[in-house]
Short mmCIF file of C-alpha atoms in Angstrom, two decimals:
data_model
loop_
_atom_site.label_atom_id
_atom_site.label_comp_id
_atom_site.label_asym_id
_atom_site.label_seq_id
_atom_site.Cartn_x
_atom_site.Cartn_y
_atom_site.Cartn_z
CA MET A 1 9.62 20.63 -4.53
CA TRP A 2 11.87 19.66 -1.61
CA TRP A 3 8.94 20.19 0.74
CA GLY A 4 7.19 17.45 -1.21
CA VAL A 5 10.17 15.09 -0.89
CA ALA A 6 10.35 15.75 2.87
CA ALA A 7 6.60 15.24 3.24
CA ALA A 8 6.83 11.92 1.34
CA LEU A 9 9.55 10.65 3.67
CA VAL A 10 7.55 11.74 6.74
CA SER A 11 4.50 9.98 5.28
CA ASN A 12 6.58 6.81 4.85
CA VAL A 13 7.62 6.89 8.51
CA LEU A 14 4.05 7.40 9.68
CA TYR A 15 2.59 4.70 7.45
CA SER A 16 5.27 2.14 8.33
CA GLY A 17 4.87 2.82 12.04
CA GLY A 18 1.09 2.65 11.74
CA PHE A 19 1.10 -0.72 9.98
CA VAL A 20 3.50 -2.21 12.53
CA LEU A 21 1.43 -0.97 15.49
CA GLU A 22 -1.76 -2.34 13.95
CA LYS A 23 -0.09 -5.68 13.23
CA ARG A 24 1.08 -5.99 16.84
CA ALA A 25 -2.40 -5.12 18.09
CA LEU A 26 -4.07 -7.64 15.76
CA ALA A 27 -1.74 -10.40 17.01
CA THR A 28 -3.31 -10.07 20.48
CA LEU A 29 -6.92 -10.02 19.26
CA PRO A 30 -9.24 -12.94 18.41
CA GLU A 31 -9.44 -13.87 14.74
CA VAL A 32 -11.27 -11.25 12.69
CA THR A 33 -13.09 -11.77 9.40
CA VAL A 34 -14.59 -9.57 6.70
CA HIS A 35 -17.87 -11.46 7.09
CA GLN A 36 -18.34 -9.88 10.53
CA PRO A 37 -17.34 -6.24 10.00
CA ALA A 38 -19.16 -4.94 13.10
CA ARG A 39 -17.29 -7.39 15.34
CA LEU A 40 -14.01 -6.52 13.62
CA LEU A 41 -14.53 -2.80 14.26
CA ARG A 42 -15.55 -3.43 17.87
CA LEU A 43 -12.40 -5.46 18.52
CA VAL A 44 -9.92 -3.08 16.90
CA LEU A 45 -11.50 0.06 18.38
CA GLY A 46 -11.15 -1.54 21.81
CA SER A 47 -7.37 -1.82 21.40
CA PRO A 48 -5.37 1.31 22.38
CA LEU A 49 -2.37 0.03 20.42
CA TRP A 50 -4.45 -0.35 17.25
CA ILE A 51 -5.90 3.15 17.72
CA ALA A 52 -2.35 4.52 17.98
CA GLY A 53 -1.51 2.82 14.69
CA ALA A 54 -4.64 4.25 13.07
CA LEU A 55 -3.63 7.76 14.21
CA PHE A 56 -0.22 7.25 12.61
CA LEU A 57 -1.90 6.29 9.34
CA ALA A 58 -4.22 9.32 9.54
CA ALA A 59 -1.20 11.60 9.99
CA GLY A 60 0.42 9.90 6.99
CA PHE A 61 -2.70 10.74 4.98
CA GLY A 62 -2.25 14.41 5.91
CA ALA A 63 1.36 14.33 4.76
CA GLN A 64 0.27 12.84 1.43
CA LEU A 65 -1.90 15.89 0.78
CA VAL A 66 1.26 18.03 0.87
CA VAL A 67 3.08 15.59 -1.42
CA TYR A 68 0.40 15.60 -4.12
CA ARG A 69 0.25 19.41 -4.13
CA THR A 70 3.98 19.72 -4.87
CA LEU A 71 5.05 16.60 -6.80
CA PRO A 72 3.76 14.73 -9.88
CA ILE A 73 1.93 11.49 -9.12
CA ALA A 74 4.59 9.24 -10.70
CA ALA A 75 7.38 10.83 -8.65
CA ALA A 76 5.31 10.74 -5.46
CA GLN A 77 4.53 7.02 -5.84
CA SER A 78 8.19 6.22 -6.41
CA LEU A 79 9.10 8.04 -3.20
CA PHE A 80 6.38 6.22 -1.27
CA VAL A 81 7.94 2.90 -2.30
CA SER A 82 11.02 3.78 -0.21
CA GLY A 83 8.89 3.46 2.92
CA LEU A 84 9.01 -0.32 2.49
CA VAL A 85 12.65 -0.27 3.60
CA LEU A 86 11.64 1.13 6.98
CA LEU A 87 8.64 -1.20 7.15
CA VAL A 88 10.76 -4.32 6.70
CA MET A 89 13.27 -3.07 9.29
CA LEU A 90 10.51 -2.38 11.83
CA SER A 91 8.83 -5.70 11.09
CA ALA A 92 12.08 -7.54 11.79
CA ARG A 93 12.77 -5.57 14.95
CA LEU A 94 9.31 -5.30 16.51
CA LEU A 95 7.33 -8.16 14.98
CA GLY A 96 10.02 -10.82 14.76
CA GLU A 97 9.57 -11.19 10.99
CA GLU A 98 13.02 -12.24 9.82
CA THR A 99 14.54 -10.62 6.76
CA THR A 100 16.39 -12.88 4.32
CA GLY A 101 19.56 -11.99 2.45
CA ARG A 102 17.55 -11.72 -0.76
CA GLU A 103 15.20 -9.23 0.87
CA ARG A 104 18.12 -7.14 2.16
CA TYR A 105 19.57 -6.90 -1.35
CA ALA A 106 16.13 -5.86 -2.57
CA LEU A 107 16.00 -3.07 0.02
CA GLY A 108 19.34 -1.73 -1.21
CA ALA A 109 18.02 -1.69 -4.77
CA ILE A 110 14.91 0.20 -3.64
CA LEU A 111 17.10 2.86 -1.98
CA LEU A 112 18.99 3.20 -5.27
CA ALA A 113 15.68 3.63 -7.09
CA LEU A 114 14.68 6.32 -4.58
CA LEU A 115 17.89 8.24 -5.27
CA MET A 116 17.29 8.04 -9.03
CA VAL A 117 13.77 9.46 -8.70
CA VAL A 118 14.90 12.31 -6.44
CA LEU A 119 17.65 13.23 -8.92
CA SER A 120 15.05 13.33 -11.72
CA LEU A 121 13.04 16.07 -10.02
CA LYS A 122 13.44 19.68 -11.11
CA GLU A 123 12.05 22.78 -9.44
CA GLY A 124 11.20 25.97 -11.33
CA GLY A 125 12.41 27.20 -14.69
CA ALA A 126 12.06 25.61 -18.07
CA GLY A 127 11.33 21.92 -18.07
CA ALA A 128 10.10 21.92 -14.47
CA ASP A 129 7.80 19.13 -13.42
CA THR A 130 4.12 19.77 -14.05
CA VAL A 131 1.70 18.96 -11.25
CA GLY A 132 -1.85 18.25 -12.39
CA ARG A 133 -4.55 20.00 -10.38
CA ASP A 134 -7.75 18.26 -11.44
CA ALA A 135 -9.21 15.66 -13.77
CA PRO A 136 -12.60 15.26 -15.49
CA HIS A 137 -14.96 13.70 -12.97
CA GLN A 138 -16.45 11.35 -15.55
CA LEU A 139 -12.96 10.04 -16.35
CA ILE A 140 -12.17 9.51 -12.66
CA LEU A 141 -15.38 7.52 -12.16
CA LEU A 142 -14.76 5.52 -15.34
CA VAL A 143 -11.34 4.54 -14.01
CA CYS A 144 -12.14 4.06 -10.32
CA VAL A 145 -15.53 2.31 -10.16
CA PRO A 146 -14.46 -0.81 -12.12
CA SER A 147 -11.23 -0.91 -10.09
CA LEU A 148 -13.16 -0.91 -6.82
CA ALA A 149 -15.44 -3.68 -8.05
CA ALA A 150 -12.44 -5.73 -9.19
CA GLY A 151 -10.66 -5.27 -5.86
CA VAL A 152 -13.65 -6.39 -3.76
CA TRP A 153 -14.34 -9.33 -6.10
CA LEU A 154 -10.70 -10.48 -6.00
CA TYR A 155 -10.60 -10.33 -2.20
CA LEU A 156 -13.83 -12.29 -1.78
CA SER A 157 -12.64 -14.85 -4.33
CA ALA A 158 -9.44 -15.33 -2.33
CA GLU A 159 -11.54 -15.77 0.81
CA ARG A 160 -13.62 -18.48 -0.82
CA ARG A 161 -10.54 -20.34 -2.05
CA ALA A 162 -8.90 -20.11 1.39
CA ARG A 163 -11.91 -21.81 3.03
CA ARG A 164 -11.73 -24.86 0.76
CA PRO A 165 -10.69 -28.05 2.60
CA HIS A 166 -7.14 -29.37 2.18
CA ARG A 167 -5.97 -26.12 0.57
CA MET A 168 -2.48 -24.83 1.38
CA PRO A 169 -2.43 -21.62 3.46
CA THR A 170 -2.53 -18.49 1.31
CA THR A 171 0.61 -16.42 0.92
CA GLY A 172 -1.39 -13.20 1.01
CA VAL A 173 -0.49 -12.05 -2.50
CA GLU A 174 -4.14 -12.09 -3.64
CA TYR A 175 -5.14 -10.02 -0.62
CA GLY A 176 -2.33 -7.57 -1.30
CA VAL A 177 -3.38 -7.10 -4.94
CA ALA A 178 -7.03 -6.59 -3.99
CA ILE A 179 -6.26 -4.05 -1.26
CA GLY A 180 -3.73 -2.37 -3.56
CA LEU A 181 -6.49 -1.67 -6.09
CA LEU A 182 -8.60 -0.02 -3.38
CA TYR A 183 -5.68 2.05 -2.14
CA GLY A 184 -4.78 2.98 -5.72
CA VAL A 185 -8.25 4.53 -6.07
CA SER A 186 -7.71 6.17 -2.69
CA SER A 187 -4.45 7.71 -3.97
CA LEU A 188 -6.27 9.28 -6.91
CA ALA A 189 -8.93 10.58 -4.52
CA ILE A 190 -6.28 12.09 -2.24
CA LYS A 191 -4.73 13.76 -5.27
CA GLY A 192 -8.14 15.19 -6.21
CA VAL A 193 -8.77 16.46 -2.68
CA SER A 194 -5.38 18.17 -2.61
CA SER A 195 -6.23 19.98 -5.86
CA HIS A 196 -9.41 21.43 -4.34
CA LEU A 197 -7.51 22.69 -1.30
CA THR A 198 -5.56 25.09 -3.55
CA THR A 199 -8.63 27.19 -4.44
CA GLY A 200 -9.11 30.70 -3.08
CA GLY A 201 -11.66 30.52 -0.24
CA ILE A 202 -12.45 27.76 2.23
CA GLY A 203 -16.16 27.89 1.38
CA ASP A 204 -15.56 27.61 -2.36
CA ALA A 205 -13.03 24.82 -1.86
CA LEU A 206 -15.41 22.83 0.35
CA LEU A 207 -18.32 23.30 -2.04
CA GLY A 208 -16.24 22.25 -5.02
CA LEU A 209 -14.96 19.25 -3.11
CA LEU A 210 -18.46 18.06 -2.20
CA ARG A 211 -19.50 18.34 -5.86
CA SER A 212 -16.62 16.09 -6.90
CA PRO A 213 -16.43 12.28 -6.52
CA TYR A 214 -13.27 12.44 -4.41
CA PRO A 215 -14.70 12.53 -0.85
CA TYR A 216 -17.12 9.70 -1.66
CA LEU A 217 -14.35 7.57 -3.14
CA LEU A 218 -12.32 8.19 0.03
CA LEU A 219 -15.25 7.13 2.22
CA PHE A 220 -15.73 3.92 0.25
CA THR A 221 -12.05 2.99 0.13
CA GLY A 222 -11.62 3.98 3.77
CA ALA A 223 -14.48 1.79 5.01
CA PHE A 224 -13.77 -1.25 2.82
CA GLY A 225 -10.00 -0.83 2.99
CA LEU A 226 -10.13 -0.80 6.80
CA VAL A 227 -12.10 -4.05 7.06
CA LEU A 228 -10.24 -5.90 4.28
CA SER A 229 -6.75 -4.79 5.28
CA GLN A 230 -7.11 -5.66 8.97
CA ALA A 231 -8.35 -9.18 8.27
CA ALA A 232 -5.51 -9.73 5.79
CA LEU A 233 -2.89 -8.14 8.02
CA GLN A 234 -3.78 -10.46 10.89
CA ARG A 235 -3.25 -13.56 8.70
CA CYS A 236 -0.14 -12.54 6.76
CA ARG A 237 3.28 -11.05 7.39
CA ALA A 238 3.25 -7.25 7.29
CA SER A 239 6.60 -7.39 5.47
CA LEU A 240 4.91 -9.50 2.77
CA ILE A 241 1.42 -8.17 2.23
CA VAL A 242 2.29 -4.46 2.48
CA PRO A 243 4.98 -4.58 -0.28
CA VAL A 244 2.54 -6.38 -2.62
CA CYS A 245 -0.19 -3.86 -1.82
CA THR A 246 2.21 -0.92 -2.26
CA THR A 247 3.44 -2.23 -5.62
CA VAL A 248 -0.09 -2.44 -7.01
CA THR A 249 -0.98 0.97 -5.58
CA CYS A 250 2.18 2.52 -7.05
CA LEU A 251 1.58 1.10 -10.53
CA TYR A 252 -2.10 2.01 -10.49
CA ALA A 253 -1.64 5.60 -9.30
CA ALA A 254 1.48 6.31 -11.36
CA VAL A 255 0.02 5.10 -14.67
CA LEU A 256 -3.69 5.94 -14.42
CA GLY A 257 -3.15 9.00 -12.22
CA THR A 258 -0.61 10.53 -14.60
CA LEU A 259 -2.98 10.01 -17.55
CA SER A 260 -6.12 11.16 -15.68
CA PHE A 261 -4.60 14.37 -14.30
CA GLY A 262 -2.75 15.21 -17.50
CA GLU A 263 0.75 15.27 -15.98
CA GLU A 264 3.77 15.05 -18.25
CA LEU A 265 7.04 13.21 -17.79
CA PRO A 266 10.34 15.19 -17.78
CA ASP A 267 11.38 16.44 -21.22
CA GLU A 268 15.14 16.26 -20.58
CA PRO A 269 16.51 12.85 -21.65
CA LEU A 270 18.66 12.33 -18.52
CA ARG A 271 15.89 13.23 -16.07
CA LEU A 272 13.38 11.14 -18.02
CA ALA A 273 15.74 8.15 -17.95
CA LEU A 274 16.28 8.54 -14.20
CA ARG A 275 12.53 8.83 -13.52
CA VAL A 276 11.54 5.84 -15.62
CA ALA A 277 14.48 3.65 -14.60
CA GLY A 278 13.98 4.42 -10.90
CA THR A 279 10.29 3.57 -11.04
CA VAL A 280 10.83 0.39 -13.05
CA LEU A 281 13.65 -0.72 -10.73
CA ALA A 282 11.56 -0.21 -7.60
CA VAL A 283 8.55 -2.07 -8.98
CA THR A 284 10.65 -4.89 -10.46
CA VAL A 285 12.45 -5.46 -7.17
CA LEU A 286 9.21 -5.62 -5.25
CA LEU A 287 7.68 -8.08 -7.70
CA ALA A 288 10.78 -10.27 -7.45
CA MET A 289 10.77 -10.40 -3.65
CA PRO A 290 9.81 -13.78 -2.11
CA LYS A 291 6.07 -14.23 -1.86
CA HIS A 292 6.20 -16.76 0.98
CA ASP A 293 8.41 -17.91 3.85
CA THR A 294 10.94 -20.63 3.13
CA ALA A 295 10.59 -22.20 6.57
CA SER A 296 8.04 -25.00 6.78
CA PRO A 297 5.23 -24.36 9.25
CA PRO A 298 4.61 -26.86 12.05
CA GLY A 299 2.85 -30.00 10.98
CA THR A 300 4.04 -29.94 7.38
CA GLU A 301 5.33 -32.95 5.51
CA THR A 302 8.96 -31.87 5.99
CA GLU A 303 8.68 -31.72 9.74
CA THR A 304 6.76 -34.99 9.88
CA GLU A 305 9.43 -36.75 7.84
CA THR A 306 12.15 -35.40 10.15
CA LYS A 307 10.38 -36.68 13.25
CA THR A 308 9.85 -40.07 11.61
CA GLU A 309 13.54 -40.36 10.81
CA GLU A 310 14.43 -39.49 14.41
CA LEU A 311 12.16 -42.26 15.74
CA THR A 312 13.34 -44.90 13.27
CA PRO A 313 16.05 -47.14 14.79
CA PRO A 314 19.33 -47.34 12.87
#
C-alpha cells in the first residue's frame, strides 16, 4: 500500500514538472490551434524543452500503473490532487504566474485533504482496501464513449465561442472541463491496463490487453488529449487550467471508476469518514479557486480610464 502512496507522489512530481516544461516551451512557439494538428505536432516535436516535458509526463504515466495496482481508484485520485500544490509552486517560480493569498490557503487545505486520505488507507487484514482488477468491457465502453464525445464537443464549442467578435477572452475553464473528461477516460484505461499486467505470462497478458478496449481508449485520449491540451495550455495559465482539468478527472475516475471496477469504500466508520471528507474537501477547494486573474489585461476599460484621468488637467 505504501508503495502505491510513494508512486502517486512520484507521479505528481513528474506530471507537474512535465506540464511546466511544456508550458515554457509553448510560450516560445508560434500560436498553435486544434484546427491544424499536423502543424501543432511539427512545432512541439521541434522543441527540445517540450520533448523533455513529454518524457516527464510519460514517466508519470508509468508511475500511475504502479498506483492503480496497489490502491483503490478513489484513494489514488485523491492523492493525485496533491500534485497541484507542487504545480502552483513551480508555475509561480518558473512561469511567473503569481499565486494569490486565496490560492495559498487553498493549497494548505489540499494538503490537509491529502493527509486525511492517507490516514484512511489500510493494508492487509480484515477491512483492507479492495483493489478492483477488471471491469466488463461493455460497461467500460458504455461509460467512456459518450464521455469522449462530450469532451470533444465541449472543446470545439468553446473554440467557436472564443472566435466570436467582441467576446471577452476565455478563462480556460471550458477547456479544462473538456480535457478533464478525456483524461478521466484515460485514467480508467490506465487502471484497466494495470489489471492486465498482473496476469501470469507476458504473452497471455498482452493478448488479453489487445482484446480489451483499454489500449484503444489510451490511443484515442493520447492523440486528442495531446492536441487539445497543448492548444489550451498555450492560451491559459497552467496554474488555472490544470487544476480545473484535474478536478474533473478526479471526480470522473473516482465515481465512475469505483462503480465500474466494483471497488468498495472502507467499512470502518472513521476510515470511511476520512476518505470521503478528504476527497470532498480537495474537490471543493479546487472548485472554489479563482477561475480568472484579478489584474486587468492591457487595453481594458480600467486601464483606459486610468490613462484618461492622468491626461485630464485638474
